[in-house]
Tab-separated table of C-alpha atoms in Angstrom:
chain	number	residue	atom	x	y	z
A	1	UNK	CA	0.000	0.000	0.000
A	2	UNK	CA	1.579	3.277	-0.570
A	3	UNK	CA	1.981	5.973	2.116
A	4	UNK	CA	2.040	9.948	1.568
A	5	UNK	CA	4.314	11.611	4.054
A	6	UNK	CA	4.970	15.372	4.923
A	7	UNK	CA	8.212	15.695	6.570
A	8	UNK	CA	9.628	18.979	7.788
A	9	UNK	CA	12.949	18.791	7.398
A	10	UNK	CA	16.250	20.723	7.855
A	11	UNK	CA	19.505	20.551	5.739
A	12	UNK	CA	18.347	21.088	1.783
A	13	UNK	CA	16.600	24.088	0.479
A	14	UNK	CA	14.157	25.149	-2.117
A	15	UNK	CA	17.245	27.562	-3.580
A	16	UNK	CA	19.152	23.868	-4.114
A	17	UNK	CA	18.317	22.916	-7.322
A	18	UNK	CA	20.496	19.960	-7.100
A	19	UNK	CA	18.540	18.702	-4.006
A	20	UNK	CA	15.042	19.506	-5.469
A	21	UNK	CA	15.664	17.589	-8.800
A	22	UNK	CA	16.901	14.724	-6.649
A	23	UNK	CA	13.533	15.085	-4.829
A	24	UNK	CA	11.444	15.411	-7.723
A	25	UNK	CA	13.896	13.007	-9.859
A	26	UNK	CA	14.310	10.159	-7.900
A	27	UNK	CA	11.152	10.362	-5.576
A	28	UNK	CA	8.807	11.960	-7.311
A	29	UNK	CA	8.188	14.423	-4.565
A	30	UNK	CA	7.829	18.396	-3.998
A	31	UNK	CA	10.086	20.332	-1.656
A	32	UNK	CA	8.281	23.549	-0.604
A	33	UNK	CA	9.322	26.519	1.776
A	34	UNK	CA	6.306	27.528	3.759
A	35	UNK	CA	7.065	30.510	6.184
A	36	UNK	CA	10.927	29.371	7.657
A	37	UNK	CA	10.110	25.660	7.421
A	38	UNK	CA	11.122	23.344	4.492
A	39	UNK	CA	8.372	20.570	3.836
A	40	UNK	CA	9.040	17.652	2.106
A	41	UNK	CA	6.278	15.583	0.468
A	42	UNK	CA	6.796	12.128	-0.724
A	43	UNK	CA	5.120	8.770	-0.722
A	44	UNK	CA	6.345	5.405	-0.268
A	45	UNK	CA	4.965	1.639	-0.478
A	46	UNK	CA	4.945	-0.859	2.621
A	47	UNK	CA	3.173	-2.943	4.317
A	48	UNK	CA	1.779	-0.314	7.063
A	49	UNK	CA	2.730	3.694	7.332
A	50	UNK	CA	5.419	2.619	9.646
A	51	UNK	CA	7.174	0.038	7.261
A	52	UNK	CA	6.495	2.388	4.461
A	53	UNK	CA	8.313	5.223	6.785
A	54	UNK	CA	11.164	3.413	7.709
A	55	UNK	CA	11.688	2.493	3.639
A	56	UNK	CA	11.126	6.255	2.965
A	57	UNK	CA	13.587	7.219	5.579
A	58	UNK	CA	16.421	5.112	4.415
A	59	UNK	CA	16.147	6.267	0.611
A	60	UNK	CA	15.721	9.596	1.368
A	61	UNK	CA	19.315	9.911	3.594
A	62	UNK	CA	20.974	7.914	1.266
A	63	UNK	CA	20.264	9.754	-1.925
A	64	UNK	CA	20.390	13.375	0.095
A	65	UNK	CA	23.436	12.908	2.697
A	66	UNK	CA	22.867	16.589	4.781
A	67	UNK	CA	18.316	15.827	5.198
A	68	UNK	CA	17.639	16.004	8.693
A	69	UNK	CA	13.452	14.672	8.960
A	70	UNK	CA	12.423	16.554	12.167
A	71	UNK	CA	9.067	15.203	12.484
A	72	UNK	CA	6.037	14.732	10.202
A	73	UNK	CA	3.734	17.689	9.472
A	74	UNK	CA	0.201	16.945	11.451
A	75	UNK	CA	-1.123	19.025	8.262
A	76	UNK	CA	-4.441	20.466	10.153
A	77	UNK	CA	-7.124	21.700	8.087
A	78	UNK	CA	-10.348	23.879	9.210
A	79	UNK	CA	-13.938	23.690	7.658
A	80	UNK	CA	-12.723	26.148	5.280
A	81	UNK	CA	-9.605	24.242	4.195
A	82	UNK	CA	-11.915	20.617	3.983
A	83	UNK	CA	-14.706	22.304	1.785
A	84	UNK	CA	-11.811	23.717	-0.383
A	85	UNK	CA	-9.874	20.367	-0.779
A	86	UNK	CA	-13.873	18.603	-1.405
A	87	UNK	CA	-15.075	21.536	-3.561
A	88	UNK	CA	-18.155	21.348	-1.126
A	89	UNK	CA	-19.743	24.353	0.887
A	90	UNK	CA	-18.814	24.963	4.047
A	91	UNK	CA	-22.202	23.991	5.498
A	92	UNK	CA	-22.043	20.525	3.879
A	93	UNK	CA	-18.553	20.576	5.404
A	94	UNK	CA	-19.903	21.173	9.044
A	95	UNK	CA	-22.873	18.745	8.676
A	96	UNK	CA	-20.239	16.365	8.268
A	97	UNK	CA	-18.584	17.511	10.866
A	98	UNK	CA	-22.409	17.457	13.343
A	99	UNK	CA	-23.132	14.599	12.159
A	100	UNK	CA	-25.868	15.381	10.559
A	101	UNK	CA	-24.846	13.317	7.072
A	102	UNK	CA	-23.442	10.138	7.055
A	103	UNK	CA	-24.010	9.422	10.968
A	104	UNK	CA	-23.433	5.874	10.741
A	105	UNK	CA	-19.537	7.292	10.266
A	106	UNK	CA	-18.458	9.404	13.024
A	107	UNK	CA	-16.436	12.331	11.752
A	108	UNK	CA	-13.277	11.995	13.091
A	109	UNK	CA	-12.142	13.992	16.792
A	110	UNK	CA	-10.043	17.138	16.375
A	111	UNK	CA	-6.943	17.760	16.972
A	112	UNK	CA	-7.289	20.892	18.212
A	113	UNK	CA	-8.494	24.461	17.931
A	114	UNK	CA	-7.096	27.205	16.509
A	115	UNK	CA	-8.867	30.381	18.064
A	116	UNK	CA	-12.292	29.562	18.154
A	117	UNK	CA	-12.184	27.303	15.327
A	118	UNK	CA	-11.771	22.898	15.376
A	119	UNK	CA	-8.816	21.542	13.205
A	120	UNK	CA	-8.058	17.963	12.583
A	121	UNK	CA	-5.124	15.592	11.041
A	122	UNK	CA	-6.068	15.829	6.867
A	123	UNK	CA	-4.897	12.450	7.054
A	124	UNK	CA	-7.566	11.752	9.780
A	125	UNK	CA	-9.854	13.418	7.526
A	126	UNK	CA	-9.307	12.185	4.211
A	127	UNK	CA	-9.421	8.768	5.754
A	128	UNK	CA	-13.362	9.732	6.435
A	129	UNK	CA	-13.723	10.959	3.603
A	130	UNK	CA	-12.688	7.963	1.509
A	131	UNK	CA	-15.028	5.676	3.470
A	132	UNK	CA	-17.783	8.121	1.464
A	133	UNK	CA	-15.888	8.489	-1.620
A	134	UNK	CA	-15.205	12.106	-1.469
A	135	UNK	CA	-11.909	11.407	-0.520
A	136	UNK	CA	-8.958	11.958	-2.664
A	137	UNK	CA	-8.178	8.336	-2.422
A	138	UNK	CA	-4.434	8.429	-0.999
A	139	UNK	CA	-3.488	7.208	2.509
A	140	UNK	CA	-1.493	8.719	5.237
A	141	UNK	CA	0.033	8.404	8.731
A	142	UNK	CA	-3.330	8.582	11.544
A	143	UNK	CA	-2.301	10.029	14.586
A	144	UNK	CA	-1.326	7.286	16.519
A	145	UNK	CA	0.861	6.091	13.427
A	146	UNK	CA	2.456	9.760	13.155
A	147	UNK	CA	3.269	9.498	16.865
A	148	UNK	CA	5.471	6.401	16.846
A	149	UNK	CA	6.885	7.530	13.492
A	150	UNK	CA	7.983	10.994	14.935
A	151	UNK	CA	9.468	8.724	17.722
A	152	UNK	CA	11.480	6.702	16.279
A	153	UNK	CA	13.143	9.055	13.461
A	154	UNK	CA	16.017	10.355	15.934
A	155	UNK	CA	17.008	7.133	16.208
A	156	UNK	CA	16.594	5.911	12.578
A	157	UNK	CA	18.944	8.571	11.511
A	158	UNK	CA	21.442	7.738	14.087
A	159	UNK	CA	21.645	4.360	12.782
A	160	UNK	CA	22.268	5.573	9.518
A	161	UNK	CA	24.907	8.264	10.622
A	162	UNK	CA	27.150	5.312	12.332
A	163	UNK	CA	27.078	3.536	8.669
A	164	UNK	CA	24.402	0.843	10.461
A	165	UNK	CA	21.282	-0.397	8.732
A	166	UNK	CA	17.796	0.557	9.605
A	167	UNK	CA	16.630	-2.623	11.592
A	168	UNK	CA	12.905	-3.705	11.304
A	169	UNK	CA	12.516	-7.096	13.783
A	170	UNK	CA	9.444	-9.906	12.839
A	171	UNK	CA	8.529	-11.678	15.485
A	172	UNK	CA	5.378	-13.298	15.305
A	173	UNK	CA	2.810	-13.906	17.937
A	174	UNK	CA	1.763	-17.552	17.804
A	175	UNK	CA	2.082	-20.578	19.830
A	176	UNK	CA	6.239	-20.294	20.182
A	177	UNK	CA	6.032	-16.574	21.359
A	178	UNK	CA	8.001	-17.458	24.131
A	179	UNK	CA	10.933	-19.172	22.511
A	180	UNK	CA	10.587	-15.745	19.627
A	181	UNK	CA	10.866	-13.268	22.048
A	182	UNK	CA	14.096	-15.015	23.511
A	183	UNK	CA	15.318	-15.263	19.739
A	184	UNK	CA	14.807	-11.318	19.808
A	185	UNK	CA	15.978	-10.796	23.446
A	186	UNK	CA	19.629	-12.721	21.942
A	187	UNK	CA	19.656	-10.884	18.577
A	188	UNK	CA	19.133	-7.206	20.210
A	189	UNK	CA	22.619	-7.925	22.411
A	190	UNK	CA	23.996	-9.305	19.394
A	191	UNK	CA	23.581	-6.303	17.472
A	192	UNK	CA	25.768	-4.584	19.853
A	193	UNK	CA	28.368	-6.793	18.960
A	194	UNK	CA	30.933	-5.573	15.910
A	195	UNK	CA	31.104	-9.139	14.860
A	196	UNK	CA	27.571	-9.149	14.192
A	197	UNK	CA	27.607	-5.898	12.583
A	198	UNK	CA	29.936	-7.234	10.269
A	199	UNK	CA	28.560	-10.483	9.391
A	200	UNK	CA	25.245	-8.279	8.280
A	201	UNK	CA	27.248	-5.684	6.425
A	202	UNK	CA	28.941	-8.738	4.729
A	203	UNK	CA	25.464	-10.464	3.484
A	204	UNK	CA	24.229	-8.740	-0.469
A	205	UNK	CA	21.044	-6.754	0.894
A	206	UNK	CA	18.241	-5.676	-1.733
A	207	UNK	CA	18.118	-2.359	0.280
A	208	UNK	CA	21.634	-1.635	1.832
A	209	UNK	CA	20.097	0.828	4.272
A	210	UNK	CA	17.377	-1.538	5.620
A	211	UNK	CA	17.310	-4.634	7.292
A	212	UNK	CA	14.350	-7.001	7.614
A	213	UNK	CA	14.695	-10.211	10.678
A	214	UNK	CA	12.387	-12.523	10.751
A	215	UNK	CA	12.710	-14.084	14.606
A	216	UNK	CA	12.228	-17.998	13.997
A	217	UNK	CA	12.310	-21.268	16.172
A	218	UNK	CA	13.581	-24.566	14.331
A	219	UNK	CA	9.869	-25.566	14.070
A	220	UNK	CA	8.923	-23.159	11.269
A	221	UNK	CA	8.448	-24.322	8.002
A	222	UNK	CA	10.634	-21.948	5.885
A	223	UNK	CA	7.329	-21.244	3.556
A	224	UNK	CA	6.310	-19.464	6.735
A	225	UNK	CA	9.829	-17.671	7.140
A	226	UNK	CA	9.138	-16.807	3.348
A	227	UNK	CA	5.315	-14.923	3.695
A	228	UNK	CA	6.889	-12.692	6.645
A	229	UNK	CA	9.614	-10.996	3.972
A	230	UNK	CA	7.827	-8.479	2.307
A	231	UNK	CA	7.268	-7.880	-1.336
A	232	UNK	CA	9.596	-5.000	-1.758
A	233	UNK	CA	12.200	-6.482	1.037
A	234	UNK	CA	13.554	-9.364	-1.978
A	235	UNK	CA	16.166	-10.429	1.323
A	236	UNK	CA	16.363	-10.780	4.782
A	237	UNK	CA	17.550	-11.664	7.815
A	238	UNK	CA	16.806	-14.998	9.501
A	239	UNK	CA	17.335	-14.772	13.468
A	240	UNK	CA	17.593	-18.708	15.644
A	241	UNK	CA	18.759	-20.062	18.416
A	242	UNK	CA	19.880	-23.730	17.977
A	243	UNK	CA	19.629	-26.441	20.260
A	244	UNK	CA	22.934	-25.224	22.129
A	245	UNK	CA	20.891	-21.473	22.242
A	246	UNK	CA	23.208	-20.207	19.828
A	247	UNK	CA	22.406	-18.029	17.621
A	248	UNK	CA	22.497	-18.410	14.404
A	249	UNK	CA	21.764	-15.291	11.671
A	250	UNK	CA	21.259	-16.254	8.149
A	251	UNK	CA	20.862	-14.035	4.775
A	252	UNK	CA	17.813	-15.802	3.071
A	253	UNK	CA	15.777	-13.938	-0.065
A	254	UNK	CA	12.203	-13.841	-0.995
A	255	UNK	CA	13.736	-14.687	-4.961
A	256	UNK	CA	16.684	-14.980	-6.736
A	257	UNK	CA	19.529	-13.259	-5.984
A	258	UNK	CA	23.527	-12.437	-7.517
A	259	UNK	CA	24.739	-15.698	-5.696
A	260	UNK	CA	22.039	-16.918	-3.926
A	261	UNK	CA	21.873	-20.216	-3.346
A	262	UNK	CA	18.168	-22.590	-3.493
A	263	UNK	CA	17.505	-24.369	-0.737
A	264	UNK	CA	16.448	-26.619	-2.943
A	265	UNK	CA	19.801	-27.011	-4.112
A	266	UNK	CA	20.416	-28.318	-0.292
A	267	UNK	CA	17.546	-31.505	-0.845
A	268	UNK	CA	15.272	-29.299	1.105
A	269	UNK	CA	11.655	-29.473	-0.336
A	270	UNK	CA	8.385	-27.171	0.348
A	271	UNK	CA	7.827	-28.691	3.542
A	272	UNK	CA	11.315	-28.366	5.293
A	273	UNK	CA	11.400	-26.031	8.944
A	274	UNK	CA	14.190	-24.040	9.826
A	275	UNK	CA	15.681	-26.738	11.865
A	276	UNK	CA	16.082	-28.997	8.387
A	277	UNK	CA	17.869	-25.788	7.274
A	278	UNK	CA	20.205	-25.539	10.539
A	279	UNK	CA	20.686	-29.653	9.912
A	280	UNK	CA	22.128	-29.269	6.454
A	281	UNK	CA	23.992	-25.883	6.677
A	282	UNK	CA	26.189	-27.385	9.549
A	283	UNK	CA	27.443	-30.693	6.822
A	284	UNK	CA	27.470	-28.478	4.197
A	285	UNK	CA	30.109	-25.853	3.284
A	286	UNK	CA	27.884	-22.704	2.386
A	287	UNK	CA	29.745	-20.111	3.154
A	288	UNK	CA	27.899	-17.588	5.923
A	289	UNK	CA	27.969	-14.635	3.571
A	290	UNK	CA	25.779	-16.650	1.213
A	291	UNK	CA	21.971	-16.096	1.035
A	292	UNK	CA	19.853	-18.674	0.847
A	293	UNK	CA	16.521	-18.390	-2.240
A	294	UNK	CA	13.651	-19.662	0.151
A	295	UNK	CA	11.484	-19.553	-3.279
Protein backbone atom coordinates (compact mmCIF):
# COMPACT_ATOMS: atom_id res chain seq x y z
CA UNK A 1 0.00 0.00 0.00
CA UNK A 2 1.58 3.28 -0.57
CA UNK A 3 1.98 5.97 2.12
CA UNK A 4 2.04 9.95 1.57
CA UNK A 5 4.31 11.61 4.05
CA UNK A 6 4.97 15.37 4.92
CA UNK A 7 8.21 15.70 6.57
CA UNK A 8 9.63 18.98 7.79
CA UNK A 9 12.95 18.79 7.40
CA UNK A 10 16.25 20.72 7.85
CA UNK A 11 19.51 20.55 5.74
CA UNK A 12 18.35 21.09 1.78
CA UNK A 13 16.60 24.09 0.48
CA UNK A 14 14.16 25.15 -2.12
CA UNK A 15 17.24 27.56 -3.58
CA UNK A 16 19.15 23.87 -4.11
CA UNK A 17 18.32 22.92 -7.32
CA UNK A 18 20.50 19.96 -7.10
CA UNK A 19 18.54 18.70 -4.01
CA UNK A 20 15.04 19.51 -5.47
CA UNK A 21 15.66 17.59 -8.80
CA UNK A 22 16.90 14.72 -6.65
CA UNK A 23 13.53 15.09 -4.83
CA UNK A 24 11.44 15.41 -7.72
CA UNK A 25 13.90 13.01 -9.86
CA UNK A 26 14.31 10.16 -7.90
CA UNK A 27 11.15 10.36 -5.58
CA UNK A 28 8.81 11.96 -7.31
CA UNK A 29 8.19 14.42 -4.56
CA UNK A 30 7.83 18.40 -4.00
CA UNK A 31 10.09 20.33 -1.66
CA UNK A 32 8.28 23.55 -0.60
CA UNK A 33 9.32 26.52 1.78
CA UNK A 34 6.31 27.53 3.76
CA UNK A 35 7.06 30.51 6.18
CA UNK A 36 10.93 29.37 7.66
CA UNK A 37 10.11 25.66 7.42
CA UNK A 38 11.12 23.34 4.49
CA UNK A 39 8.37 20.57 3.84
CA UNK A 40 9.04 17.65 2.11
CA UNK A 41 6.28 15.58 0.47
CA UNK A 42 6.80 12.13 -0.72
CA UNK A 43 5.12 8.77 -0.72
CA UNK A 44 6.34 5.40 -0.27
CA UNK A 45 4.97 1.64 -0.48
CA UNK A 46 4.94 -0.86 2.62
CA UNK A 47 3.17 -2.94 4.32
CA UNK A 48 1.78 -0.31 7.06
CA UNK A 49 2.73 3.69 7.33
CA UNK A 50 5.42 2.62 9.65
CA UNK A 51 7.17 0.04 7.26
CA UNK A 52 6.50 2.39 4.46
CA UNK A 53 8.31 5.22 6.78
CA UNK A 54 11.16 3.41 7.71
CA UNK A 55 11.69 2.49 3.64
CA UNK A 56 11.13 6.26 2.96
CA UNK A 57 13.59 7.22 5.58
CA UNK A 58 16.42 5.11 4.42
CA UNK A 59 16.15 6.27 0.61
CA UNK A 60 15.72 9.60 1.37
CA UNK A 61 19.32 9.91 3.59
CA UNK A 62 20.97 7.91 1.27
CA UNK A 63 20.26 9.75 -1.92
CA UNK A 64 20.39 13.37 0.10
CA UNK A 65 23.44 12.91 2.70
CA UNK A 66 22.87 16.59 4.78
CA UNK A 67 18.32 15.83 5.20
CA UNK A 68 17.64 16.00 8.69
CA UNK A 69 13.45 14.67 8.96
CA UNK A 70 12.42 16.55 12.17
CA UNK A 71 9.07 15.20 12.48
CA UNK A 72 6.04 14.73 10.20
CA UNK A 73 3.73 17.69 9.47
CA UNK A 74 0.20 16.94 11.45
CA UNK A 75 -1.12 19.03 8.26
CA UNK A 76 -4.44 20.47 10.15
CA UNK A 77 -7.12 21.70 8.09
CA UNK A 78 -10.35 23.88 9.21
CA UNK A 79 -13.94 23.69 7.66
CA UNK A 80 -12.72 26.15 5.28
CA UNK A 81 -9.61 24.24 4.20
CA UNK A 82 -11.91 20.62 3.98
CA UNK A 83 -14.71 22.30 1.78
CA UNK A 84 -11.81 23.72 -0.38
CA UNK A 85 -9.87 20.37 -0.78
CA UNK A 86 -13.87 18.60 -1.40
CA UNK A 87 -15.07 21.54 -3.56
CA UNK A 88 -18.15 21.35 -1.13
CA UNK A 89 -19.74 24.35 0.89
CA UNK A 90 -18.81 24.96 4.05
CA UNK A 91 -22.20 23.99 5.50
CA UNK A 92 -22.04 20.53 3.88
CA UNK A 93 -18.55 20.58 5.40
CA UNK A 94 -19.90 21.17 9.04
CA UNK A 95 -22.87 18.74 8.68
CA UNK A 96 -20.24 16.37 8.27
CA UNK A 97 -18.58 17.51 10.87
CA UNK A 98 -22.41 17.46 13.34
CA UNK A 99 -23.13 14.60 12.16
CA UNK A 100 -25.87 15.38 10.56
CA UNK A 101 -24.85 13.32 7.07
CA UNK A 102 -23.44 10.14 7.06
CA UNK A 103 -24.01 9.42 10.97
CA UNK A 104 -23.43 5.87 10.74
CA UNK A 105 -19.54 7.29 10.27
CA UNK A 106 -18.46 9.40 13.02
CA UNK A 107 -16.44 12.33 11.75
CA UNK A 108 -13.28 11.99 13.09
CA UNK A 109 -12.14 13.99 16.79
CA UNK A 110 -10.04 17.14 16.37
CA UNK A 111 -6.94 17.76 16.97
CA UNK A 112 -7.29 20.89 18.21
CA UNK A 113 -8.49 24.46 17.93
CA UNK A 114 -7.10 27.21 16.51
CA UNK A 115 -8.87 30.38 18.06
CA UNK A 116 -12.29 29.56 18.15
CA UNK A 117 -12.18 27.30 15.33
CA UNK A 118 -11.77 22.90 15.38
CA UNK A 119 -8.82 21.54 13.20
CA UNK A 120 -8.06 17.96 12.58
CA UNK A 121 -5.12 15.59 11.04
CA UNK A 122 -6.07 15.83 6.87
CA UNK A 123 -4.90 12.45 7.05
CA UNK A 124 -7.57 11.75 9.78
CA UNK A 125 -9.85 13.42 7.53
CA UNK A 126 -9.31 12.19 4.21
CA UNK A 127 -9.42 8.77 5.75
CA UNK A 128 -13.36 9.73 6.43
CA UNK A 129 -13.72 10.96 3.60
CA UNK A 130 -12.69 7.96 1.51
CA UNK A 131 -15.03 5.68 3.47
CA UNK A 132 -17.78 8.12 1.46
CA UNK A 133 -15.89 8.49 -1.62
CA UNK A 134 -15.21 12.11 -1.47
CA UNK A 135 -11.91 11.41 -0.52
CA UNK A 136 -8.96 11.96 -2.66
CA UNK A 137 -8.18 8.34 -2.42
CA UNK A 138 -4.43 8.43 -1.00
CA UNK A 139 -3.49 7.21 2.51
CA UNK A 140 -1.49 8.72 5.24
CA UNK A 141 0.03 8.40 8.73
CA UNK A 142 -3.33 8.58 11.54
CA UNK A 143 -2.30 10.03 14.59
CA UNK A 144 -1.33 7.29 16.52
CA UNK A 145 0.86 6.09 13.43
CA UNK A 146 2.46 9.76 13.15
CA UNK A 147 3.27 9.50 16.87
CA UNK A 148 5.47 6.40 16.85
CA UNK A 149 6.89 7.53 13.49
CA UNK A 150 7.98 10.99 14.93
CA UNK A 151 9.47 8.72 17.72
CA UNK A 152 11.48 6.70 16.28
CA UNK A 153 13.14 9.06 13.46
CA UNK A 154 16.02 10.36 15.93
CA UNK A 155 17.01 7.13 16.21
CA UNK A 156 16.59 5.91 12.58
CA UNK A 157 18.94 8.57 11.51
CA UNK A 158 21.44 7.74 14.09
CA UNK A 159 21.65 4.36 12.78
CA UNK A 160 22.27 5.57 9.52
CA UNK A 161 24.91 8.26 10.62
CA UNK A 162 27.15 5.31 12.33
CA UNK A 163 27.08 3.54 8.67
CA UNK A 164 24.40 0.84 10.46
CA UNK A 165 21.28 -0.40 8.73
CA UNK A 166 17.80 0.56 9.60
CA UNK A 167 16.63 -2.62 11.59
CA UNK A 168 12.90 -3.70 11.30
CA UNK A 169 12.52 -7.10 13.78
CA UNK A 170 9.44 -9.91 12.84
CA UNK A 171 8.53 -11.68 15.48
CA UNK A 172 5.38 -13.30 15.31
CA UNK A 173 2.81 -13.91 17.94
CA UNK A 174 1.76 -17.55 17.80
CA UNK A 175 2.08 -20.58 19.83
CA UNK A 176 6.24 -20.29 20.18
CA UNK A 177 6.03 -16.57 21.36
CA UNK A 178 8.00 -17.46 24.13
CA UNK A 179 10.93 -19.17 22.51
CA UNK A 180 10.59 -15.74 19.63
CA UNK A 181 10.87 -13.27 22.05
CA UNK A 182 14.10 -15.02 23.51
CA UNK A 183 15.32 -15.26 19.74
CA UNK A 184 14.81 -11.32 19.81
CA UNK A 185 15.98 -10.80 23.45
CA UNK A 186 19.63 -12.72 21.94
CA UNK A 187 19.66 -10.88 18.58
CA UNK A 188 19.13 -7.21 20.21
CA UNK A 189 22.62 -7.92 22.41
CA UNK A 190 24.00 -9.30 19.39
CA UNK A 191 23.58 -6.30 17.47
CA UNK A 192 25.77 -4.58 19.85
CA UNK A 193 28.37 -6.79 18.96
CA UNK A 194 30.93 -5.57 15.91
CA UNK A 195 31.10 -9.14 14.86
CA UNK A 196 27.57 -9.15 14.19
CA UNK A 197 27.61 -5.90 12.58
CA UNK A 198 29.94 -7.23 10.27
CA UNK A 199 28.56 -10.48 9.39
CA UNK A 200 25.25 -8.28 8.28
CA UNK A 201 27.25 -5.68 6.43
CA UNK A 202 28.94 -8.74 4.73
CA UNK A 203 25.46 -10.46 3.48
CA UNK A 204 24.23 -8.74 -0.47
CA UNK A 205 21.04 -6.75 0.89
CA UNK A 206 18.24 -5.68 -1.73
CA UNK A 207 18.12 -2.36 0.28
CA UNK A 208 21.63 -1.64 1.83
CA UNK A 209 20.10 0.83 4.27
CA UNK A 210 17.38 -1.54 5.62
CA UNK A 211 17.31 -4.63 7.29
CA UNK A 212 14.35 -7.00 7.61
CA UNK A 213 14.69 -10.21 10.68
CA UNK A 214 12.39 -12.52 10.75
CA UNK A 215 12.71 -14.08 14.61
CA UNK A 216 12.23 -18.00 14.00
CA UNK A 217 12.31 -21.27 16.17
CA UNK A 218 13.58 -24.57 14.33
CA UNK A 219 9.87 -25.57 14.07
CA UNK A 220 8.92 -23.16 11.27
CA UNK A 221 8.45 -24.32 8.00
CA UNK A 222 10.63 -21.95 5.88
CA UNK A 223 7.33 -21.24 3.56
CA UNK A 224 6.31 -19.46 6.74
CA UNK A 225 9.83 -17.67 7.14
CA UNK A 226 9.14 -16.81 3.35
CA UNK A 227 5.32 -14.92 3.69
CA UNK A 228 6.89 -12.69 6.64
CA UNK A 229 9.61 -11.00 3.97
CA UNK A 230 7.83 -8.48 2.31
CA UNK A 231 7.27 -7.88 -1.34
CA UNK A 232 9.60 -5.00 -1.76
CA UNK A 233 12.20 -6.48 1.04
CA UNK A 234 13.55 -9.36 -1.98
CA UNK A 235 16.17 -10.43 1.32
CA UNK A 236 16.36 -10.78 4.78
CA UNK A 237 17.55 -11.66 7.81
CA UNK A 238 16.81 -15.00 9.50
CA UNK A 239 17.33 -14.77 13.47
CA UNK A 240 17.59 -18.71 15.64
CA UNK A 241 18.76 -20.06 18.42
CA UNK A 242 19.88 -23.73 17.98
CA UNK A 243 19.63 -26.44 20.26
CA UNK A 244 22.93 -25.22 22.13
CA UNK A 245 20.89 -21.47 22.24
CA UNK A 246 23.21 -20.21 19.83
CA UNK A 247 22.41 -18.03 17.62
CA UNK A 248 22.50 -18.41 14.40
CA UNK A 249 21.76 -15.29 11.67
CA UNK A 250 21.26 -16.25 8.15
CA UNK A 251 20.86 -14.03 4.78
CA UNK A 252 17.81 -15.80 3.07
CA UNK A 253 15.78 -13.94 -0.06
CA UNK A 254 12.20 -13.84 -0.99
CA UNK A 255 13.74 -14.69 -4.96
CA UNK A 256 16.68 -14.98 -6.74
CA UNK A 257 19.53 -13.26 -5.98
CA UNK A 258 23.53 -12.44 -7.52
CA UNK A 259 24.74 -15.70 -5.70
CA UNK A 260 22.04 -16.92 -3.93
CA UNK A 261 21.87 -20.22 -3.35
CA UNK A 262 18.17 -22.59 -3.49
CA UNK A 263 17.51 -24.37 -0.74
CA UNK A 264 16.45 -26.62 -2.94
CA UNK A 265 19.80 -27.01 -4.11
CA UNK A 266 20.42 -28.32 -0.29
CA UNK A 267 17.55 -31.50 -0.85
CA UNK A 268 15.27 -29.30 1.11
CA UNK A 269 11.66 -29.47 -0.34
CA UNK A 270 8.39 -27.17 0.35
CA UNK A 271 7.83 -28.69 3.54
CA UNK A 272 11.31 -28.37 5.29
CA UNK A 273 11.40 -26.03 8.94
CA UNK A 274 14.19 -24.04 9.83
CA UNK A 275 15.68 -26.74 11.87
CA UNK A 276 16.08 -29.00 8.39
CA UNK A 277 17.87 -25.79 7.27
CA UNK A 278 20.21 -25.54 10.54
CA UNK A 279 20.69 -29.65 9.91
CA UNK A 280 22.13 -29.27 6.45
CA UNK A 281 23.99 -25.88 6.68
CA UNK A 282 26.19 -27.38 9.55
CA UNK A 283 27.44 -30.69 6.82
CA UNK A 284 27.47 -28.48 4.20
CA UNK A 285 30.11 -25.85 3.28
CA UNK A 286 27.88 -22.70 2.39
CA UNK A 287 29.74 -20.11 3.15
CA UNK A 288 27.90 -17.59 5.92
CA UNK A 289 27.97 -14.64 3.57
CA UNK A 290 25.78 -16.65 1.21
CA UNK A 291 21.97 -16.10 1.04
CA UNK A 292 19.85 -18.67 0.85
CA UNK A 293 16.52 -18.39 -2.24
CA UNK A 294 13.65 -19.66 0.15
CA UNK A 295 11.48 -19.55 -3.28
Amino acid sequence: MEYEFLFVVEGISVDDDQAVGIVFDQFDGLLTRHRDRHLLDVAETGADAIEAAHRIVARLRRALPGLRIIRLDPELVGVGDIAERTERSRQNVLQWVGGERRGDQPFPEPEGSVGRSQVWRWAEVNQWLNLIDVGDGSSAPLREEALLIDLMLPQWQRDLDEGLPLVKILCAQDEWRAERTAVMQTLEHALGQPETVRTMCALPWSEPDRLTVVCAVVQDRLSAVLDQIAPDDASALLAVRGEDTTLHLLGVASRALPHAVPVSELGLGSGATVGDLLLVLSSRSVAPTTPLALA
